[in-house]
Amino acid sequence: MSSLSAHATTTYESRAYIDGVFEAPTAEWIPVLEKSTGTPFARYSNSNPEQVDRAVRAARRSQSRWAATSASERSELLRAFAAQLAARHDELIALIIRETGGTAEKAEEELGQSINQLLNSATQVTENAGAILPPYKEGKISLSRAVPLGVIGLIVPWNYPMSLAMRALAPGLAYGNTVVLKPAELTPIAGGQILAEAAHAAGFPAGVFSVVPGDGPVTGRTLSEHPDLDLVHFTGSFEVGHQIANFAAKSFRRVATELGGDNAFVVLDDADIDQAASCAVWSALWYQGQTCITAGRHIVMRSAAEAFTDAVVARVQKLTVGDPLRDTVDLGPIISEVQRDRFHAGLVLPSIDAGARVAVGGAFDGLFYQPTVLTGVTPDMPVFTEEIFGPVMPITIVDSEDEALELVNRHRTLMNSVFSGDQLRGLEFAQRVKANEVHVNDGYARHGGEGQLDGYTNRQWIGIQRTPTRYPVWAEARP
Ligand code: NAD
């Protein structure tokens, strides 16, 4: 901890980084708080619409030259970007802890994912640029070529500010796109300034990557509605994602939205309770439950319910909450009072009023919220019907596998888990879950991989006719 504490007093500024230049602020400074202590440790100012426009125009101007660089050149730059982040390891771990309120383990995960994403993209870009298609006509060569989309507007949330930005930034840049990033207001340093500094030091050409810190309604909206973007990549809430997708549809623009989910964790009657309880506690409470893949609904078959609840409560009672930079704790603070009130006053208290019981937790001191287990939760209660995004585990009892499945599929989910002593039973259940990701006897998500090329490129089909061809008679020159 001592090497991290050494960075506890470092202060930061997040500036607009446009066309290779860190700009002076055009509006007043706004403090960024260290989440555990509530003290300002950094500042940013809102980028105005003129700055957003300049960033997009710089991205447009530099895009074709960037796309024309060789894959190995782009690969080298991505590696240099990764090296810049790795060289600041201890400082960045302390920064991520202070800015997001996560533990050192969470910060290591986030920085590690960011560096790995850069290195993966650096490799992938040298491996695949499209396909050779079977000739559909004699003497014709057919190619399907991956071409960059163009200019990407990237908007990210506060929970994993660096790695969620990097998830689109690294493959986006690798495949020849240019990117304008707007970090979240609560985390503009790890999510914006540091990335700009690292890319700048790595030697990325001006305009290829710009950062416009600022709020959602003005800076974010101006970026997401800028007419000269080819892709808007948004990670965040359903409400804002909906607005962005609506606008993109009206303007026939490509949009990628990574939104929230009311994820389910199912315990069947033959599950290994000890395994299920460990995984449930981790899946529900990692980073104070503030991830899009957090297990928010625990759906347990009646005969396993008592043992599962006891095992979960025994674990949760021992968890410690506090300042992860200065103390050894399991959970840090909630990101903000607004978020705390949203789930506590908005979801937990009304559910208790409706009959849910607090088995452990349920109280808070400032942003330090006790990890909470609620029992007797029914499917009509707000903690069941809404994404909680906080350290709260609601447990709902069901009488059959079919009932569990129906409850899982009632809500939009991103990632689910099912625990069973019989893996094939787990597999059968998983196959009936309507979600892109289900884990049997585990809870784990994966980023990256083979989908990256398709996500950040268009396919251009080129057919080359090598031998003369005869067209229908009416197209031939008539005597
Ligand atoms: P949010 O939607 O409030 O904010 C996300 C980003 O959008 C921020 O940068 C914000 O400034 C910006 N924004 C806000 N209003 C905007 C507007 N009108 N136009 C353009 N941009 C605007 O979300 P949040 O509270 O920061 O994050 C929590 C949500 O994100 C949860 O629902 C969570 O599930 C989701 N999330 C999803 C993933 C995923 O990969 N699917 C990952 C992390 C978080």
Short mmCIF file of C-alpha atoms and ligand atoms in Angstrom, two decimals:
data_model
loop_
_atom_site.label_atom_id
_atom_site.label_comp_id
_atom_site.label_asym_id
_atom_site.label_seq_id
_atom_site.Cartn_x
_atom_site.Cartn_y
_atom_site.Cartn_z
CA MET A 1 0.00 0.00 0.00
CA SER A 2 2.87 2.41 0.66
CA SER A 3 3.74 2.86 -3.01
CA LEU A 4 0.07 3.65 -3.73
CA SER A 5 -0.23 6.07 -0.82
CA ALA A 6 2.68 7.99 -2.30
CA HIS A 7 0.26 9.08 -5.03
CA ALA A 8 -2.52 10.05 -2.65
CA THR A 9 -1.82 13.74 -3.00
CA THR A 10 -1.22 13.97 -6.75
CA THR A 11 -3.60 16.43 -8.40
CA TYR A 12 -4.78 16.26 -12.00
CA GLU A 13 -6.41 18.37 -14.70
CA SER A 14 -8.52 17.03 -17.51
CA ARG A 15 -8.26 19.28 -20.56
CA ALA A 16 -9.79 19.04 -23.99
CA TYR A 17 -7.22 17.34 -26.23
CA ILE A 18 -7.99 18.32 -29.81
CA ASP A 19 -5.88 17.83 -32.91
CA GLY A 20 -2.84 16.95 -30.83
CA VAL A 21 -3.07 19.95 -28.44
CA PHE A 22 -4.13 20.12 -24.77
CA GLU A 23 -6.31 23.25 -24.65
CA ALA A 24 -6.91 25.87 -22.00
CA PRO A 25 -10.40 25.59 -20.51
CA THR A 26 -13.20 27.62 -22.11
CA ALA A 27 -15.52 27.37 -19.08
CA GLU A 28 -15.05 27.31 -15.30
CA TRP A 29 -13.20 24.45 -13.65
CA ILE A 30 -15.35 21.77 -12.02
CA PRO A 31 -13.84 19.68 -9.23
CA VAL A 32 -13.44 15.91 -9.48
CA LEU A 33 -13.80 14.33 -6.07
CA GLU A 34 -11.84 11.52 -4.55
CA LYS A 35 -14.75 9.18 -3.91
CA SER A 36 -13.70 7.90 -0.46
CA THR A 37 -12.80 11.23 1.11
CA GLY A 38 -15.01 13.61 -0.85
CA THR A 39 -12.04 15.94 -1.36
CA PRO A 40 -11.32 17.49 -4.76
CA PHE A 41 -8.20 15.93 -6.26
CA ALA A 42 -8.66 16.92 -9.88
CA ARG A 43 -10.63 19.27 -12.11
CA TYR A 44 -12.10 19.43 -15.58
CA SER A 45 -14.14 21.90 -17.55
CA ASN A 46 -16.96 21.28 -19.97
CA SER A 47 -15.91 21.21 -23.61
CA ASN A 48 -18.27 23.45 -25.57
CA PRO A 49 -19.97 22.57 -28.88
CA GLU A 50 -17.33 24.45 -30.88
CA GLN A 51 -14.60 22.29 -29.33
CA VAL A 52 -16.54 19.10 -29.99
CA ASP A 53 -17.02 20.19 -33.60
CA ARG A 54 -13.31 20.95 -33.99
CA ALA A 55 -12.39 17.56 -32.54
CA VAL A 56 -14.68 15.78 -35.01
CA ARG A 57 -13.36 17.86 -37.92
CA ALA A 58 -9.77 17.07 -36.93
CA ALA A 59 -10.71 13.39 -36.74
CA ARG A 60 -12.27 13.58 -40.22
CA ARG A 61 -9.25 15.36 -41.71
CA SER A 62 -6.77 12.86 -40.33
CA GLN A 63 -8.77 9.70 -40.97
CA SER A 64 -7.80 8.77 -44.52
CA ARG A 65 -4.10 9.37 -43.84
CA TRP A 66 -4.37 7.28 -40.67
CA ALA A 67 -6.14 4.47 -42.53
CA ALA A 68 -3.41 4.53 -45.17
CA THR A 69 -0.65 3.80 -42.64
CA SER A 70 0.54 0.21 -42.62
CA ALA A 71 -0.96 -2.26 -40.18
CA SER A 72 2.46 -2.72 -38.60
CA GLU A 73 2.82 1.03 -38.06
CA ARG A 74 -0.54 1.18 -36.27
CA SER A 75 0.36 -1.95 -34.33
CA GLU A 76 3.60 -0.33 -33.12
CA LEU A 77 1.77 2.79 -31.97
CA LEU A 78 -0.77 0.72 -30.03
CA ARG A 79 2.09 -1.11 -28.32
CA ALA A 80 3.73 2.21 -27.47
CA PHE A 81 0.38 3.40 -26.05
CA ALA A 82 0.24 0.28 -23.86
CA ALA A 83 3.84 0.84 -22.74
CA GLN A 84 3.01 4.40 -21.68
CA LEU A 85 0.21 3.13 -19.44
CA ALA A 86 2.32 0.29 -18.07
CA ALA A 87 5.14 2.71 -17.20
CA ARG A 88 2.74 4.64 -14.93
CA HIS A 89 1.38 1.50 -13.23
CA ASP A 90 1.53 2.49 -9.54
CA GLU A 91 0.34 6.02 -10.17
CA LEU A 92 -2.59 4.81 -12.29
CA ILE A 93 -3.65 2.16 -9.77
CA ALA A 94 -3.83 4.86 -7.09
CA LEU A 95 -5.65 7.18 -9.49
CA ILE A 96 -8.29 4.59 -10.43
CA ILE A 97 -8.87 3.78 -6.75
CA ARG A 98 -9.31 7.46 -5.92
CA GLU A 99 -11.43 8.35 -8.93
CA THR A 100 -13.73 5.29 -9.11
CA GLY A 101 -13.71 4.21 -5.44
CA GLY A 102 -12.80 0.65 -6.40
CA THR A 103 -10.32 -1.54 -4.55
CA ALA A 104 -6.73 -2.05 -5.71
CA GLU A 105 -7.87 -5.40 -7.17
CA LYS A 106 -10.49 -3.62 -9.27
CA ALA A 107 -7.97 -1.00 -10.35
CA GLU A 108 -5.49 -3.71 -11.38
CA GLU A 109 -8.23 -5.41 -13.37
CA GLU A 110 -9.13 -2.18 -15.10
CA LEU A 111 -5.59 -1.12 -15.98
CA GLY A 112 -4.70 -4.69 -16.97
CA GLN A 113 -7.73 -4.96 -19.28
CA SER A 114 -6.84 -1.62 -20.86
CA ILE A 115 -3.25 -2.63 -21.59
CA ASN A 116 -4.33 -6.09 -22.81
CA GLN A 117 -6.91 -4.58 -25.10
CA LEU A 118 -4.24 -2.43 -26.72
CA LEU A 119 -1.92 -5.40 -27.13
CA ASN A 120 -4.71 -7.62 -28.50
CA SER A 121 -5.69 -5.01 -31.06
CA ALA A 122 -2.02 -4.50 -31.95
CA THR A 123 -1.87 -8.20 -32.83
CA GLN A 124 -5.29 -8.55 -34.43
CA VAL A 125 -4.73 -5.70 -36.86
CA THR A 126 -1.80 -7.56 -38.39
CA GLU A 127 -3.75 -10.79 -38.79
CA ASN A 128 -6.86 -10.23 -40.81
CA ALA A 129 -7.92 -7.67 -43.38
CA GLY A 130 -10.82 -9.45 -44.99
CA ALA A 131 -11.38 -12.58 -47.05
CA ILE A 132 -10.96 -14.07 -50.49
CA LEU A 133 -14.37 -15.28 -51.66
CA PRO A 134 -15.03 -18.20 -54.01
CA PRO A 135 -15.31 -16.96 -57.64
CA TYR A 136 -18.96 -16.88 -58.68
CA LYS A 137 -18.07 -16.43 -62.31
CA GLU A 138 -15.30 -17.79 -64.48
CA GLY A 139 -12.16 -15.65 -64.47
CA LYS A 140 -13.34 -13.43 -61.62
CA ILE A 141 -11.49 -12.78 -58.38
CA SER A 142 -13.68 -11.74 -55.43
CA LEU A 143 -12.36 -10.00 -52.36
CA SER A 144 -14.13 -8.87 -49.24
CA ARG A 145 -12.00 -6.14 -47.75
CA ALA A 146 -12.36 -4.72 -44.23
CA VAL A 147 -12.39 -0.93 -44.48
CA PRO A 148 -12.53 1.51 -41.55
CA LEU A 149 -15.89 2.96 -40.62
CA GLY A 150 -14.37 6.47 -40.47
CA VAL A 151 -14.85 8.72 -37.44
CA ILE A 152 -16.09 7.24 -34.15
CA GLY A 153 -17.70 9.25 -31.34
CA LEU A 154 -17.12 7.35 -28.11
CA ILE A 155 -19.09 8.00 -24.91
CA VAL A 156 -18.34 6.03 -21.75
CA PRO A 157 -19.59 5.73 -18.14
CA TRP A 158 -17.77 6.11 -14.82
CA ASN A 159 -17.56 2.57 -13.51
CA TYR A 160 -14.69 1.27 -15.67
CA PRO A 161 -13.71 4.58 -17.26
CA MET A 162 -10.39 3.44 -18.70
CA SER A 163 -11.14 -0.08 -19.86
CA LEU A 164 -14.61 0.69 -21.25
CA ALA A 165 -13.08 3.51 -23.29
CA MET A 166 -10.29 1.22 -24.39
CA ARG A 167 -12.73 -1.52 -25.44
CA ALA A 168 -13.68 0.64 -28.44
CA LEU A 169 -10.66 2.93 -28.68
CA ALA A 170 -8.02 0.23 -29.27
CA PRO A 171 -9.81 -1.75 -32.01
CA GLY A 172 -11.23 1.46 -33.45
CA LEU A 173 -7.78 2.98 -33.92
CA ALA A 174 -6.23 -0.34 -34.94
CA TYR A 175 -8.55 -0.75 -37.91
CA GLY A 176 -7.92 2.75 -39.24
CA ASN A 177 -10.69 4.79 -37.63
CA THR A 178 -10.19 8.05 -35.79
CA VAL A 179 -11.86 8.56 -32.42
CA VAL A 180 -13.31 11.42 -30.37
CA LEU A 181 -13.83 10.34 -26.75
CA LYS A 182 -16.08 11.90 -24.13
CA PRO A 183 -15.35 10.49 -20.67
CA ALA A 184 -17.89 10.52 -17.83
CA GLU A 185 -18.04 13.64 -15.64
CA LEU A 186 -17.21 11.67 -12.49
CA THR A 187 -14.08 10.11 -13.98
CA PRO A 188 -12.52 12.40 -16.60
CA ILE A 189 -8.92 11.67 -15.53
CA ALA A 190 -8.64 7.87 -15.85
CA GLY A 191 -11.27 7.91 -18.59
CA GLY A 192 -9.86 10.77 -20.67
CA GLN A 193 -6.81 12.77 -19.66
CA ILE A 194 -4.54 9.78 -19.00
CA LEU A 195 -5.49 8.18 -22.30
CA ALA A 196 -4.81 11.42 -24.16
CA GLU A 197 -1.43 11.82 -22.43
CA ALA A 198 -0.43 8.22 -23.16
CA ALA A 199 -1.47 8.36 -26.82
CA HIS A 200 0.26 11.74 -27.23
CA ALA A 201 3.49 10.44 -25.69
CA ALA A 202 3.27 7.28 -27.82
CA GLY A 203 3.33 9.47 -30.92
CA PHE A 204 -0.14 9.14 -32.44
CA PRO A 205 -0.57 11.70 -35.24
CA ALA A 206 -2.59 14.82 -34.38
CA GLY A 207 -6.34 14.46 -34.79
CA VAL A 208 -6.40 10.66 -34.78
CA PHE A 209 -7.55 10.58 -31.16
CA SER A 210 -9.15 13.53 -29.37
CA VAL A 211 -10.75 13.84 -25.93
CA VAL A 212 -13.54 16.24 -25.03
CA PRO A 213 -14.29 16.11 -21.29
CA GLY A 214 -17.66 17.43 -20.28
CA ASP A 215 -21.20 16.77 -19.18
CA GLY A 216 -23.81 14.56 -20.86
CA PRO A 217 -26.51 17.02 -21.88
CA VAL A 218 -24.21 19.45 -23.75
CA THR A 219 -20.81 17.91 -24.52
CA GLY A 220 -22.11 14.33 -24.82
CA ARG A 221 -25.19 15.24 -26.76
CA THR A 222 -23.27 17.51 -29.15
CA LEU A 223 -20.86 14.67 -29.86
CA SER A 224 -23.51 11.97 -30.23
CA GLU A 225 -25.53 14.16 -32.61
CA HIS A 226 -22.62 15.47 -34.64
CA PRO A 227 -23.51 15.00 -38.31
CA ASP A 228 -20.03 13.90 -39.35
CA LEU A 229 -19.67 10.72 -37.28
CA ASP A 230 -19.74 7.27 -38.85
CA LEU A 231 -20.31 5.41 -35.59
CA VAL A 232 -21.51 6.47 -32.17
CA HIS A 233 -20.26 3.99 -29.60
CA PHE A 234 -22.11 4.45 -26.32
CA THR A 235 -21.78 2.59 -23.04
CA GLY A 236 -24.10 3.63 -20.24
CA SER A 237 -27.69 3.74 -19.13
CA PHE A 238 -30.68 2.49 -21.06
CA GLU A 239 -32.30 5.94 -21.01
CA VAL A 240 -29.39 7.78 -22.64
CA GLY A 241 -28.69 4.85 -24.96
CA HIS A 242 -32.29 5.01 -26.12
CA GLN A 243 -32.02 8.70 -26.92
CA ILE A 244 -28.76 8.20 -28.82
CA ALA A 245 -30.08 5.20 -30.75
CA ASN A 246 -33.24 7.12 -31.69
CA PHE A 247 -31.22 9.99 -33.06
CA ALA A 248 -28.89 7.63 -34.94
CA ALA A 249 -31.87 5.85 -36.49
CA LYS A 250 -33.36 9.12 -37.68
CA SER A 251 -30.07 10.13 -39.26
CA PHE A 252 -29.32 6.63 -40.68
CA ARG A 253 -26.16 6.43 -38.66
CA ARG A 254 -24.51 3.37 -37.25
CA VAL A 255 -24.70 3.11 -33.47
CA ALA A 256 -23.33 0.62 -30.94
CA THR A 257 -24.93 0.67 -27.51
CA GLU A 258 -23.70 -1.29 -24.50
CA LEU A 259 -26.40 -0.78 -21.89
CA GLY A 260 -27.41 -2.07 -18.50
CA GLY A 261 -28.99 -5.38 -17.56
CA ASP A 262 -31.08 -6.81 -14.72
CA ASN A 263 -28.93 -9.93 -14.58
CA ALA A 264 -29.98 -13.16 -12.90
CA PHE A 265 -28.15 -15.68 -10.75
CA VAL A 266 -30.06 -18.97 -10.55
CA VAL A 267 -29.48 -21.66 -7.95
CA LEU A 268 -31.14 -24.99 -8.80
CA ASP A 269 -32.01 -27.52 -6.10
CA ASP A 270 -28.95 -29.72 -6.75
CA ALA A 271 -26.35 -26.90 -6.70
CA ASP A 272 -23.14 -27.01 -4.70
CA ILE A 273 -24.24 -24.38 -2.17
CA ASP A 274 -20.76 -23.38 -1.08
CA GLN A 275 -19.65 -22.74 -4.68
CA ALA A 276 -22.89 -20.97 -5.54
CA ALA A 277 -22.71 -18.71 -2.47
CA SER A 278 -19.09 -17.69 -3.15
CA CYS A 279 -19.82 -16.89 -6.76
CA ALA A 280 -23.07 -15.08 -5.89
CA VAL A 281 -21.37 -12.82 -3.35
CA TRP A 282 -18.60 -12.01 -5.79
CA SER A 283 -20.93 -11.49 -8.76
CA ALA A 284 -23.24 -9.25 -6.74
CA LEU A 285 -20.77 -7.20 -4.72
CA TRP A 286 -17.60 -6.82 -6.80
CA TYR A 287 -16.96 -3.06 -7.11
CA GLN A 288 -19.98 -2.36 -4.90
CA GLY A 289 -22.28 -3.99 -7.45
CA GLN A 290 -21.68 -1.14 -9.89
CA THR A 291 -21.03 -3.10 -13.07
CA CYS A 292 -23.29 -3.90 -15.98
CA ILE A 293 -22.76 -7.63 -15.43
CA THR A 294 -23.46 -7.56 -11.68
CA ALA A 295 -25.79 -10.35 -10.59
CA GLY A 296 -28.79 -8.32 -9.46
CA ARG A 297 -31.49 -10.98 -8.99
CA HIS A 298 -30.79 -14.18 -7.09
CA ILE A 299 -33.43 -16.75 -8.01
CA VAL A 300 -33.19 -19.83 -5.81
CA MET A 301 -35.20 -23.06 -5.74
CA ARG A 302 -37.04 -23.50 -2.46
CA SER A 303 -35.20 -26.57 -1.18
CA ALA A 304 -31.82 -24.81 -1.59
CA ALA A 305 -32.95 -21.40 -0.37
CA GLU A 306 -32.24 -21.62 3.35
CA ALA A 307 -28.77 -23.09 2.98
CA PHE A 308 -27.90 -20.65 0.18
CA THR A 309 -29.14 -17.63 2.15
CA ASP A 310 -27.24 -18.72 5.29
CA ALA A 311 -24.05 -19.24 3.30
CA VAL A 312 -24.37 -15.87 1.61
CA VAL A 313 -25.19 -13.98 4.80
CA ALA A 314 -22.27 -15.60 6.66
CA ARG A 315 -19.90 -14.35 3.98
CA VAL A 316 -21.41 -10.87 3.62
CA GLN A 317 -21.33 -10.25 7.40
CA LYS A 318 -17.54 -10.49 7.29
CA LEU A 319 -17.01 -8.02 4.45
CA THR A 320 -15.43 -4.69 5.28
CA VAL A 321 -16.27 -1.32 3.72
CA GLY A 322 -14.00 1.72 3.67
CA ASP A 323 -11.35 3.74 1.86
CA PRO A 324 -9.53 1.29 -0.42
CA LEU A 325 -6.50 3.55 -0.82
CA ARG A 326 -5.65 3.91 2.85
CA ASP A 327 -7.18 0.78 4.42
CA THR A 328 -7.50 -2.89 3.54
CA VAL A 329 -11.16 -3.27 2.69
CA ASP A 330 -13.39 -5.49 0.54
CA LEU A 331 -15.71 -2.77 -0.72
CA GLY A 332 -15.08 0.93 -1.31
CA PRO A 333 -17.54 3.84 -1.52
CA ILE A 334 -20.51 4.22 -3.84
CA ILE A 335 -19.59 6.51 -6.74
CA SER A 336 -21.87 9.40 -5.71
CA GLU A 337 -24.75 10.42 -3.46
CA VAL A 338 -27.03 10.53 -6.48
CA GLN A 339 -26.31 6.88 -7.24
CA ARG A 340 -26.66 5.87 -3.59
CA ASP A 341 -30.02 7.60 -3.28
CA ARG A 342 -31.18 6.18 -6.58
CA PHE A 343 -30.86 2.58 -5.41
CA HIS A 344 -31.36 3.00 -1.66
CA ALA A 345 -34.26 5.42 -1.52
CA GLY A 346 -35.54 4.50 -4.97
CA LEU A 347 -35.35 0.70 -4.88
CA VAL A 348 -34.31 -0.79 -1.52
CA LEU A 349 -36.62 1.15 0.81
CA PRO A 350 -39.76 0.69 -1.33
CA SER A 351 -38.97 -3.04 -1.54
CA ILE A 352 -38.66 -3.22 2.26
CA ASP A 353 -41.96 -1.37 2.52
CA ALA A 354 -43.44 -4.00 0.23
CA GLY A 355 -42.28 -6.84 2.50
CA ALA A 356 -38.62 -7.60 1.71
CA ARG A 357 -36.51 -8.38 4.81
CA VAL A 358 -32.96 -7.15 5.50
CA ALA A 359 -30.86 -10.23 6.35
CA VAL A 360 -27.69 -8.16 6.62
CA GLY A 361 -26.68 -4.57 5.79
CA GLY A 362 -29.24 -2.04 4.60
CA ALA A 363 -27.47 0.96 6.18
CA PHE A 364 -24.84 3.43 5.07
CA ASP A 365 -22.48 6.09 6.33
CA GLY A 366 -22.01 8.72 3.66
CA LEU A 367 -20.98 6.83 0.53
CA PHE A 368 -19.96 3.73 2.49
CA TYR A 369 -22.88 1.41 1.97
CA GLN A 370 -23.03 -1.86 3.88
CA PRO A 371 -23.26 -4.86 1.55
CA THR A 372 -26.86 -5.93 1.83
CA VAL A 373 -28.83 -9.14 1.47
CA LEU A 374 -32.61 -8.91 1.09
CA THR A 375 -34.81 -11.97 1.49
CA GLY A 376 -38.50 -12.50 0.78
CA VAL A 377 -38.13 -10.56 -2.47
CA THR A 378 -40.99 -11.03 -4.90
CA PRO A 379 -40.86 -10.37 -8.65
CA ASP A 380 -42.97 -7.23 -8.41
CA MET A 381 -40.60 -5.42 -6.01
CA PRO A 382 -38.39 -2.61 -7.38
CA VAL A 383 -35.14 -4.41 -6.43
CA PHE A 384 -36.27 -7.21 -8.73
CA THR A 385 -37.75 -5.19 -11.58
CA GLU A 386 -34.92 -2.61 -11.88
CA GLU A 387 -31.15 -2.78 -12.33
CA ILE A 388 -29.86 -1.93 -8.80
CA PHE A 389 -26.25 -0.92 -9.59
CA GLY A 390 -25.33 -1.08 -5.91
CA PRO A 391 -24.14 -3.65 -3.32
CA VAL A 392 -27.51 -5.26 -2.75
CA MET A 393 -28.40 -8.95 -3.21
CA PRO A 394 -32.12 -9.64 -3.44
CA ILE A 395 -33.07 -13.33 -2.99
CA THR A 396 -36.26 -14.66 -4.56
CA ILE A 397 -37.52 -18.20 -3.95
CA VAL A 398 -39.13 -20.25 -6.72
CA ASP A 399 -40.76 -23.68 -6.73
CA SER A 400 -39.64 -24.99 -10.10
CA GLU A 401 -37.02 -24.70 -12.77
CA ASP A 402 -39.64 -23.41 -15.20
CA GLU A 403 -40.63 -20.67 -12.80
CA ALA A 404 -36.96 -19.68 -12.42
CA LEU A 405 -36.55 -19.57 -16.18
CA GLU A 406 -39.66 -17.48 -16.66
CA LEU A 407 -38.38 -14.95 -14.10
CA VAL A 408 -34.93 -14.79 -15.69
CA ASN A 409 -36.42 -14.14 -19.12
CA ARG A 410 -38.88 -11.54 -17.87
CA HIS A 411 -36.14 -8.86 -17.87
CA ARG A 412 -33.43 -7.63 -20.18
CA THR A 413 -30.16 -9.21 -19.05
CA LEU A 414 -26.55 -9.13 -20.19
CA MET A 415 -24.98 -11.97 -18.31
CA ASN A 416 -26.52 -14.71 -16.19
CA SER A 417 -25.36 -17.62 -14.08
CA VAL A 418 -27.01 -20.94 -13.28
CA PHE A 419 -25.70 -23.30 -10.62
CA SER A 420 -26.48 -27.02 -10.71
CA GLY A 421 -24.70 -30.18 -9.55
CA ASP A 422 -25.42 -31.59 -12.99
CA GLN A 423 -23.62 -29.64 -15.74
CA LEU A 424 -25.95 -30.98 -18.45
CA ARG A 425 -28.96 -29.78 -16.50
CA GLY A 426 -27.20 -26.42 -16.23
CA LEU A 427 -26.54 -26.47 -19.97
CA GLU A 428 -30.18 -27.22 -20.76
CA PHE A 429 -31.28 -24.35 -18.56
CA ALA A 430 -28.68 -22.01 -20.10
CA GLN A 431 -29.90 -22.84 -23.61
CA ARG A 432 -33.38 -21.63 -22.69
CA VAL A 433 -32.16 -18.29 -21.28
CA LYS A 434 -32.73 -15.38 -23.64
CA ALA A 435 -29.39 -13.62 -23.24
CA ASN A 436 -26.11 -13.46 -25.07
CA GLU A 437 -24.15 -14.80 -22.13
CA VAL A 438 -24.89 -17.52 -19.60
CA HIS A 439 -22.40 -19.30 -17.33
CA VAL A 440 -23.00 -22.70 -15.78
CA ASN A 441 -21.46 -22.89 -12.30
CA ASP A 442 -19.57 -19.64 -12.79
CA GLY A 443 -20.00 -15.94 -13.32
CA TYR A 444 -17.51 -14.36 -15.66
CA ALA A 445 -17.56 -12.04 -18.65
CA ARG A 446 -15.18 -11.73 -21.50
CA HIS A 447 -14.31 -8.80 -23.74
CA GLY A 448 -12.65 -8.61 -27.10
CA GLY A 449 -11.90 -11.53 -29.37
CA GLU A 450 -12.94 -12.28 -32.89
CA GLY A 451 -15.86 -9.83 -33.12
CA GLN A 452 -13.55 -6.81 -33.12
CA LEU A 453 -12.88 -6.65 -36.85
CA ASP A 454 -16.59 -6.66 -37.70
CA GLY A 455 -17.41 -4.09 -35.04
CA TYR A 456 -15.05 -1.43 -36.32
CA THR A 457 -14.96 -1.97 -40.08
CA ASN A 458 -17.30 -2.17 -43.03
CA ARG A 459 -16.98 -4.83 -45.68
CA GLN A 460 -16.17 -3.68 -49.15
CA TRP A 461 -16.68 -6.26 -51.85
CA ILE A 462 -14.35 -6.02 -54.82
CA GLY A 463 -14.80 -8.22 -57.86
CA ILE A 464 -12.02 -8.27 -60.46
CA GLN A 465 -12.85 -9.78 -63.85
CA ARG A 466 -9.61 -11.16 -65.29
CA THR A 467 -10.92 -12.57 -68.59
CA PRO A 468 -13.18 -10.82 -71.10
CA THR A 469 -16.84 -11.41 -70.42
CA ARG A 470 -19.92 -11.37 -72.72
CA TYR A 471 -22.85 -9.23 -71.57
CA PRO A 472 -26.47 -9.73 -72.72
CA VAL A 473 -26.93 -9.03 -76.39
CA TRP A 474 -28.67 -5.65 -75.90
CA ALA A 475 -25.57 -4.28 -74.21
CA GLU A 476 -23.27 -5.12 -77.12
CA ALA A 477 -22.43 -2.55 -79.78
CA ARG A 478 -24.94 -2.99 -82.62
CA PRO A 479 -23.64 -3.02 -86.18
P1 NAD B 1 -25.20 7.37 -18.17
O1 NAD B 1 -25.97 6.88 -19.34
O2 NAD B 1 -25.83 8.35 -17.26
O3 NAD B 1 -23.84 8.05 -18.65
C1 NAD B 1 -22.97 7.43 -19.57
C2 NAD B 1 -22.28 8.49 -20.41
O4 NAD B 1 -23.25 9.15 -21.21
C3 NAD B 1 -21.58 9.57 -19.59
O5 NAD B 1 -20.36 9.90 -20.23
C4 NAD B 1 -22.55 10.73 -19.67
O6 NAD B 1 -21.95 11.99 -19.55
C5 NAD B 1 -23.10 10.55 -21.07
N1 NAD B 1 -24.41 11.19 -21.28
C6 NAD B 1 -25.36 11.48 -20.35
N2 NAD B 1 -26.41 12.08 -20.95
C7 NAD B 1 -26.12 12.18 -22.26
C8 NAD B 1 -26.82 12.70 -23.38
N3 NAD B 1 -28.02 13.24 -23.26
N4 NAD B 1 -26.24 12.60 -24.60
C9 NAD B 1 -25.03 12.03 -24.74
N5 NAD B 1 -24.30 11.54 -23.71
C10 NAD B 1 -24.85 11.61 -22.48
O7 NAD B 1 -24.72 6.05 -17.39
P2 NAD B 1 -23.88 5.95 -16.04
O8 NAD B 1 -24.76 6.24 -14.89
O9 NAD B 1 -22.62 6.70 -16.18
O10 NAD B 1 -23.50 4.38 -16.07
C11 NAD B 1 -24.31 3.40 -15.52
C12 NAD B 1 -25.03 2.60 -16.58
O11 NAD B 1 -24.11 2.12 -17.56
C13 NAD B 1 -25.70 1.36 -16.02
O12 NAD B 1 -27.00 1.22 -16.56
C14 NAD B 1 -24.81 0.23 -16.50
O13 NAD B 1 -25.44 -1.02 -16.58
C15 NAD B 1 -24.33 0.72 -17.81
N6 NAD B 1 -23.08 0.06 -18.21
C16 NAD B 1 -23.09 -0.82 -19.26
C17 NAD B 1 -21.92 -1.48 -19.63
C18 NAD B 1 -21.91 -2.47 -20.78
O14 NAD B 1 -20.82 -2.86 -21.19
N7 NAD B 1 -23.04 -2.90 -21.28
C19 NAD B 1 -20.75 -1.25 -18.92
C20 NAD B 1 -20.78 -0.35 -17.85
C21 NAD B 1 -21.95 0.31 -17.52
#
